[in-house]
């Protein structure tokens, strides 16, 4: 499985460098999500811009694992660059209702930074009380 990991201060981006999302690469992604979460990353962005097809919605279930891990850590799991055929599979399996699916990495970064600012502001309000 080919993928790259780009770590930032507040988030990490995983880019799947494959043209197909399959039962071959899904377990590796799931493992990477778990490792990154264990390393303290609560905001994970999965870039699927290279992926053009997916055979089975079951392969996409690893996305739900990442979403649960991030939510449990008070963070966000965001999927970007999703091809229309994969969006359709996500809709048919209702997985799209659980995930943040955005058009670009820049949108994902903006959402993460807005959420982080909100957490900081809410934290400072809690301290004032």
mmCIF file of N, CA, C and O in Angstrom, residues 11-78:
data_model
loop_
_atom_site.group_PDB
_atom_site.id
_atom_site.type_symbol
_atom_site.label_atom_id
_atom_site.label_comp_id
_atom_site.label_asym_id
_atom_site.label_seq_id
_atom_site.Cartn_x
_atom_site.Cartn_y
_atom_site.Cartn_z
ATOM 1 N N UNK A 11 -2.640 18.925 13.157
ATOM 2 C CA UNK A 11 -3.301 17.875 12.385
ATOM 3 C C UNK A 11 -2.280 17.088 11.576
ATOM 4 O O UNK A 11 -1.112 17.474 11.475
ATOM 5 N N UNK A 12 -2.745 15.994 11.014
ATOM 6 C CA UNK A 12 -1.919 15.180 10.126
ATOM 7 C C UNK A 12 -2.730 14.862 8.873
ATOM 8 O O UNK A 12 -3.952 14.686 8.945
ATOM 9 N N UNK A 13 -2.050 14.850 7.729
ATOM 10 C CA UNK A 13 -2.693 14.525 6.465
ATOM 11 C C UNK A 13 -2.133 13.184 5.975
ATOM 12 O O UNK A 13 -0.919 13.016 5.874
ATOM 13 N N UNK A 14 -3.036 12.261 5.686
ATOM 14 C CA UNK A 14 -2.652 10.995 5.062
ATOM 15 C C UNK A 14 -3.176 11.047 3.633
ATOM 16 O O UNK A 14 -4.355 11.295 3.408
ATOM 17 N N UNK A 15 -2.283 10.815 2.702
ATOM 18 C CA UNK A 15 -2.680 10.810 1.290
ATOM 19 C C UNK A 15 -2.510 9.391 0.766
ATOM 20 O O UNK A 15 -1.403 8.850 0.782
ATOM 21 N N UNK A 16 -3.605 8.802 0.339
ATOM 22 C CA UNK A 16 -3.558 7.471 -0.238
ATOM 23 C C UNK A 16 -3.098 7.598 -1.685
ATOM 24 O O UNK A 16 -3.773 8.197 -2.510
ATOM 25 N N UNK A 17 -1.914 7.065 -1.976
ATOM 26 C CA UNK A 17 -1.337 7.166 -3.314
ATOM 27 C C UNK A 17 -1.637 5.907 -4.123
ATOM 28 O O UNK A 17 -0.739 5.240 -4.641
ATOM 29 N N UNK A 18 -2.900 5.593 -4.210
ATOM 30 C CA UNK A 18 -3.392 4.436 -4.965
ATOM 31 C C UNK A 18 -4.594 4.923 -5.778
ATOM 32 O O UNK A 18 -5.272 5.859 -5.381
ATOM 33 N N UNK A 19 -4.887 4.253 -6.877
ATOM 34 C CA UNK A 19 -6.042 4.653 -7.680
ATOM 35 C C UNK A 19 -7.308 3.927 -7.259
ATOM 36 O O UNK A 19 -8.397 4.307 -7.671
ATOM 37 N N UNK A 20 -7.164 2.912 -6.413
ATOM 38 C CA UNK A 20 -8.318 2.127 -6.002
ATOM 39 C C UNK A 20 -8.317 1.914 -4.492
ATOM 40 O O UNK A 20 -7.283 1.600 -3.903
ATOM 41 N N UNK A 21 -9.452 2.111 -3.875
ATOM 42 C CA UNK A 21 -9.638 1.843 -2.450
ATOM 43 C C UNK A 21 -10.137 0.397 -2.359
ATOM 44 O O UNK A 21 -11.203 0.077 -2.872
ATOM 45 N N UNK A 22 -9.357 -0.471 -1.734
ATOM 46 C CA UNK A 22 -9.686 -1.896 -1.728
ATOM 47 C C UNK A 22 -9.539 -2.512 -0.341
ATOM 48 O O UNK A 22 -9.070 -1.850 0.590
ATOM 49 N N UNK A 23 -9.894 -3.787 -0.264
ATOM 50 C CA UNK A 23 -9.696 -4.514 0.991
ATOM 51 C C UNK A 23 -8.213 -4.778 1.237
ATOM 52 O O UNK A 23 -7.831 -5.233 2.305
ATOM 53 N N UNK A 24 -7.365 -4.453 0.272
ATOM 54 C CA UNK A 24 -5.925 -4.563 0.445
ATOM 55 C C UNK A 24 -5.365 -3.361 1.208
ATOM 56 O O UNK A 24 -4.551 -3.513 2.105
ATOM 57 N N UNK A 25 -5.807 -2.143 0.854
ATOM 58 C CA UNK A 25 -5.232 -0.966 1.508
ATOM 59 C C UNK A 25 -6.036 -0.470 2.716
ATOM 60 O O UNK A 25 -5.515 0.261 3.540
ATOM 61 N N UNK A 26 -7.285 -0.874 2.850
ATOM 62 C CA UNK A 26 -8.104 -0.426 3.986
ATOM 63 C C UNK A 26 -7.518 -0.828 5.348
ATOM 64 O O UNK A 26 -7.455 0.010 6.251
ATOM 65 N N UNK A 27 -7.060 -2.069 5.543
ATOM 66 C CA UNK A 27 -6.482 -2.423 6.854
ATOM 67 C C UNK A 27 -5.225 -1.619 7.192
ATOM 68 O O UNK A 27 -5.007 -1.255 8.347
ATOM 69 N N UNK A 28 -4.406 -1.337 6.181
ATOM 70 C CA UNK A 28 -3.212 -0.527 6.422
ATOM 71 C C UNK A 28 -3.556 0.888 6.839
ATOM 72 O O UNK A 28 -2.905 1.466 7.723
ATOM 73 N N UNK A 29 -4.583 1.457 6.215
ATOM 74 C CA UNK A 29 -5.039 2.791 6.613
ATOM 75 C C UNK A 29 -5.579 2.772 8.032
ATOM 76 O O UNK A 29 -5.275 3.662 8.834
ATOM 77 N N UNK A 30 -6.362 1.766 8.338
ATOM 78 C CA UNK A 30 -6.926 1.638 9.691
ATOM 79 C C UNK A 30 -5.799 1.590 10.724
ATOM 80 O O UNK A 30 -5.858 2.291 11.738
ATOM 81 N N UNK A 31 -4.779 0.807 10.463
ATOM 82 C CA UNK A 31 -3.631 0.726 11.374
ATOM 83 C C UNK A 31 -2.944 2.071 11.522
ATOM 84 O O UNK A 31 -2.559 2.467 12.627
ATOM 85 N N UNK A 32 -2.793 2.781 10.412
ATOM 86 C CA UNK A 32 -2.150 4.096 10.454
ATOM 87 C C UNK A 32 -2.987 5.085 11.267
ATOM 88 O O UNK A 32 -2.442 5.876 12.040
ATOM 89 N N UNK A 33 -4.301 5.041 11.112
ATOM 90 C CA UNK A 33 -5.179 5.906 11.913
ATOM 91 C C UNK A 33 -4.980 5.642 13.405
ATOM 92 O O UNK A 33 -4.874 6.566 14.209
ATOM 93 N N UNK A 34 -4.926 4.384 13.768
ATOM 94 C CA UNK A 34 -4.765 4.003 15.179
ATOM 95 C C UNK A 34 -3.413 4.475 15.706
ATOM 96 O O UNK A 34 -3.325 5.027 16.806
ATOM 97 N N UNK A 35 -2.353 4.272 14.923
ATOM 98 C CA UNK A 35 -1.019 4.707 15.350
ATOM 99 C C UNK A 35 -0.938 6.222 15.512
ATOM 100 O O UNK A 35 -0.374 6.721 16.494
ATOM 101 N N UNK A 36 -1.480 6.952 14.542
ATOM 102 C CA UNK A 36 -1.440 8.417 14.625
ATOM 103 C C UNK A 36 -2.233 8.922 15.819
ATOM 104 O O UNK A 36 -1.804 9.840 16.522
ATOM 105 N N UNK A 37 -3.377 8.312 16.070
ATOM 106 C CA UNK A 37 -4.188 8.693 17.217
ATOM 107 C C UNK A 37 -3.433 8.403 18.515
ATOM 108 O O UNK A 37 -3.431 9.220 19.436
ATOM 109 N N UNK A 38 -2.764 7.267 18.578
ATOM 110 C CA UNK A 38 -1.976 6.917 19.760
ATOM 111 C C UNK A 38 -0.805 7.885 19.961
ATOM 112 O O UNK A 38 -0.374 8.123 21.085
ATOM 113 N N UNK A 39 -0.305 8.463 18.853
ATOM 114 C CA UNK A 39 0.769 9.454 18.925
ATOM 115 C C UNK A 39 0.261 10.839 19.320
ATOM 116 O O UNK A 39 1.038 11.788 19.385
ATOM 117 N N UNK A 40 -1.045 10.973 19.534
ATOM 118 C CA UNK A 40 -1.599 12.239 19.997
ATOM 119 C C UNK A 40 -2.264 13.081 18.933
ATOM 120 O O UNK A 40 -2.686 14.211 19.211
ATOM 121 N N UNK A 41 -2.370 12.590 17.727
ATOM 122 C CA UNK A 41 -3.050 13.355 16.681
ATOM 123 C C UNK A 41 -4.550 13.111 16.774
ATOM 124 O O UNK A 41 -5.017 11.999 16.559
ATOM 125 N N UNK A 42 -5.285 14.169 17.100
ATOM 126 C CA UNK A 42 -6.744 14.042 17.205
ATOM 127 C C UNK A 42 -7.439 14.577 15.954
ATOM 128 O O UNK A 42 -8.619 14.326 15.753
ATOM 129 N N UNK A 43 -6.716 15.296 15.116
ATOM 130 C CA UNK A 43 -7.256 15.811 13.853
ATOM 131 C C UNK A 43 -6.529 15.122 12.705
ATOM 132 O O UNK A 43 -5.322 15.298 12.524
ATOM 133 N N UNK A 44 -7.283 14.318 11.956
ATOM 134 C CA UNK A 44 -6.706 13.570 10.845
ATOM 135 C C UNK A 44 -7.466 13.906 9.569
ATOM 136 O O UNK A 44 -8.694 13.897 9.546
ATOM 137 N N UNK A 45 -6.702 14.210 8.509
ATOM 138 C CA UNK A 45 -7.282 14.474 7.192
ATOM 139 C C UNK A 45 -6.832 13.354 6.262
ATOM 140 O O UNK A 45 -5.634 13.063 6.176
ATOM 141 N N UNK A 46 -7.783 12.726 5.599
ATOM 142 C CA UNK A 46 -7.473 11.700 4.617
ATOM 143 C C UNK A 46 -7.719 12.281 3.230
ATOM 144 O O UNK A 46 -8.842 12.660 2.898
ATOM 145 N N UNK A 47 -6.667 12.370 2.438
ATOM 146 C CA UNK A 47 -6.745 12.899 1.077
ATOM 147 C C UNK A 47 -6.889 11.733 0.104
ATOM 148 O O UNK A 47 -5.968 10.918 -0.055
ATOM 149 N N UNK A 48 -8.045 11.646 -0.544
ATOM 150 C CA UNK A 48 -8.322 10.575 -1.499
ATOM 151 C C UNK A 48 -8.291 11.071 -2.947
ATOM 152 O O UNK A 48 -8.890 10.457 -3.821
ATOM 153 N N UNK A 49 -7.593 12.154 -3.200
ATOM 154 C CA UNK A 49 -7.625 12.748 -4.532
ATOM 155 C C UNK A 49 -7.034 11.844 -5.622
ATOM 156 O O UNK A 49 -7.369 12.004 -6.793
ATOM 157 N N UNK A 50 -6.199 10.889 -5.268
ATOM 158 C CA UNK A 50 -5.645 9.952 -6.249
ATOM 159 C C UNK A 50 -6.564 8.760 -6.491
ATOM 160 O O UNK A 50 -6.423 8.047 -7.486
ATOM 161 N N UNK A 51 -7.497 8.527 -5.584
ATOM 162 C CA UNK A 51 -8.358 7.344 -5.651
ATOM 163 C C UNK A 51 -9.510 7.605 -6.615
ATOM 164 O O UNK A 51 -10.238 8.581 -6.482
ATOM 165 N N UNK A 52 -9.668 6.703 -7.561
ATOM 166 C CA UNK A 52 -10.703 6.866 -8.581
ATOM 167 C C UNK A 52 -11.805 5.822 -8.491
ATOM 168 O O UNK A 52 -12.841 5.958 -9.134
ATOM 169 N N UNK A 53 -11.598 4.749 -7.704
ATOM 170 C CA UNK A 53 -12.631 3.720 -7.613
ATOM 171 C C UNK A 53 -12.561 2.971 -6.290
ATOM 172 O O UNK A 53 -11.541 2.985 -5.596
ATOM 173 N N UNK A 54 -13.672 2.322 -5.988
ATOM 174 C CA UNK A 54 -13.806 1.501 -4.790
ATOM 175 C C UNK A 54 -14.847 0.439 -5.105
ATOM 176 O O UNK A 54 -15.911 0.748 -5.628
ATOM 177 N N UNK A 55 -14.529 -0.805 -4.787
ATOM 178 C CA UNK A 55 -15.430 -1.902 -5.129
ATOM 179 C C UNK A 55 -16.552 -2.114 -4.132
ATOM 180 O O UNK A 55 -17.631 -2.554 -4.480
ATOM 181 N N UNK A 56 -16.291 -1.809 -2.878
ATOM 182 C CA UNK A 56 -17.199 -2.256 -1.834
ATOM 183 C C UNK A 56 -17.255 -1.235 -0.704
ATOM 184 O O UNK A 56 -16.211 -0.753 -0.258
ATOM 185 N N UNK A 57 -18.437 -0.960 -0.215
ATOM 186 C CA UNK A 57 -18.568 -0.033 0.910
ATOM 187 C C UNK A 57 -17.890 -0.585 2.154
ATOM 188 O O UNK A 57 -17.477 0.177 3.029
ATOM 189 N N UNK A 58 -17.753 -1.902 2.253
ATOM 190 C CA UNK A 58 -17.075 -2.505 3.402
ATOM 191 C C UNK A 58 -15.631 -2.014 3.512
ATOM 192 O O UNK A 58 -15.109 -1.826 4.605
ATOM 193 N N UNK A 59 -14.995 -1.768 2.356
ATOM 194 C CA UNK A 59 -13.627 -1.261 2.356
ATOM 195 C C UNK A 59 -13.542 0.110 3.013
ATOM 196 O O UNK A 59 -12.537 0.463 3.607
ATOM 197 N N UNK A 60 -14.616 0.876 2.883
ATOM 198 C CA UNK A 60 -14.638 2.234 3.424
ATOM 199 C C UNK A 60 -14.952 2.276 4.914
ATOM 200 O O UNK A 60 -14.926 3.339 5.523
ATOM 201 N N UNK A 61 -15.224 1.131 5.525
ATOM 202 C CA UNK A 61 -15.568 1.113 6.950
ATOM 203 C C UNK A 61 -14.408 1.566 7.828
ATOM 204 O O UNK A 61 -14.619 2.027 8.951
ATOM 205 N N UNK A 62 -13.179 1.485 7.312
ATOM 206 C CA UNK A 62 -12.039 1.964 8.099
ATOM 207 C C UNK A 62 -12.142 3.472 8.343
ATOM 208 O O UNK A 62 -11.583 3.982 9.315
ATOM 209 N N UNK A 63 -12.897 4.174 7.496
ATOM 210 C CA UNK A 63 -13.093 5.610 7.694
ATOM 211 C C UNK A 63 -13.892 5.873 8.969
ATOM 212 O O UNK A 63 -13.652 6.850 9.672
ATOM 213 N N UNK A 64 -14.828 4.992 9.264
ATOM 214 C CA UNK A 64 -15.622 5.141 10.481
ATOM 215 C C UNK A 64 -14.767 4.923 11.719
ATOM 216 O O UNK A 64 -14.976 5.559 12.754
ATOM 217 N N UNK A 65 -13.790 4.033 11.615
ATOM 218 C CA UNK A 65 -12.868 3.809 12.736
ATOM 219 C C UNK A 65 -12.099 5.092 13.023
ATOM 220 O O UNK A 65 -11.995 5.529 14.172
ATOM 221 N N UNK A 66 -11.564 5.707 11.971
ATOM 222 C CA UNK A 66 -10.823 6.960 12.133
ATOM 223 C C UNK A 66 -11.711 8.050 12.711
ATOM 224 O O UNK A 66 -11.291 8.805 13.594
ATOM 225 N N UNK A 67 -12.952 8.121 12.244
ATOM 226 C CA UNK A 67 -13.881 9.131 12.751
ATOM 227 C C UNK A 67 -14.136 8.938 14.245
ATOM 228 O O UNK A 67 -14.108 9.896 15.011
ATOM 229 N N UNK A 68 -14.346 7.701 14.655
ATOM 230 C CA UNK A 68 -14.578 7.427 16.090
ATOM 231 C C UNK A 68 -13.352 7.774 16.932
ATOM 232 O O UNK A 68 -13.479 8.354 18.010
ATOM 233 N N UNK A 69 -12.173 7.416 16.436
ATOM 234 C CA UNK A 69 -10.944 7.722 17.171
ATOM 235 C C UNK A 69 -10.780 9.232 17.368
ATOM 236 O O UNK A 69 -10.452 9.693 18.461
ATOM 237 N N UNK A 70 -11.002 9.978 16.290
ATOM 238 C CA UNK A 70 -10.839 11.435 16.366
ATOM 239 C C UNK A 70 -11.888 12.066 17.279
ATOM 240 O O UNK A 70 -11.564 12.944 18.088
ATOM 241 N N UNK A 71 -13.127 11.626 17.169
ATOM 242 C CA UNK A 71 -14.181 12.169 18.029
ATOM 243 C C UNK A 71 -13.900 11.881 19.498
ATOM 244 O O UNK A 71 -14.084 12.743 20.351
ATOM 245 N N UNK A 72 -13.425 10.670 19.777
ATOM 246 C CA UNK A 72 -13.113 10.296 21.158
ATOM 247 C C UNK A 72 -11.994 11.167 21.726
ATOM 248 O O UNK A 72 -11.968 11.472 22.917
ATOM 249 N N UNK A 73 -11.091 11.608 20.851
ATOM 250 C CA UNK A 73 -9.980 12.476 21.259
ATOM 251 C C UNK A 73 -10.336 13.956 21.138
ATOM 252 O O UNK A 73 -9.458 14.813 21.207
ATOM 253 N N UNK A 74 -11.631 14.259 20.930
ATOM 254 C CA UNK A 74 -12.115 15.631 20.793
ATOM 255 C C UNK A 74 -11.521 16.329 19.567
ATOM 256 O O UNK A 74 -11.185 17.506 19.616
ATOM 257 N N UNK A 75 -11.388 15.564 18.486
ATOM 258 C CA UNK A 75 -10.836 16.111 17.258
ATOM 259 C C UNK A 75 -11.749 15.851 16.076
ATOM 260 O O UNK A 75 -12.918 15.487 16.231
ATOM 261 N N UNK A 76 -11.191 16.050 14.888
ATOM 262 C CA UNK A 76 -11.945 15.897 13.641
ATOM 263 C C UNK A 76 -11.268 14.898 12.718
ATOM 264 O O UNK A 76 -10.037 14.869 12.623
ATOM 265 N N UNK A 77 -12.086 14.126 12.031
ATOM 266 C CA UNK A 77 -11.612 13.308 10.921
ATOM 267 C C UNK A 77 -12.285 13.854 9.678
ATOM 268 O O UNK A 77 -13.513 13.961 9.617
ATOM 269 N N UNK A 78 -11.476 14.232 8.695
ATOM 270 C CA UNK A 78 -11.984 14.868 7.483
ATOM 271 C C UNK A 78 -11.460 14.111 6.273
ATOM 272 O O UNK A 78 -10.288 13.730 6.224
#
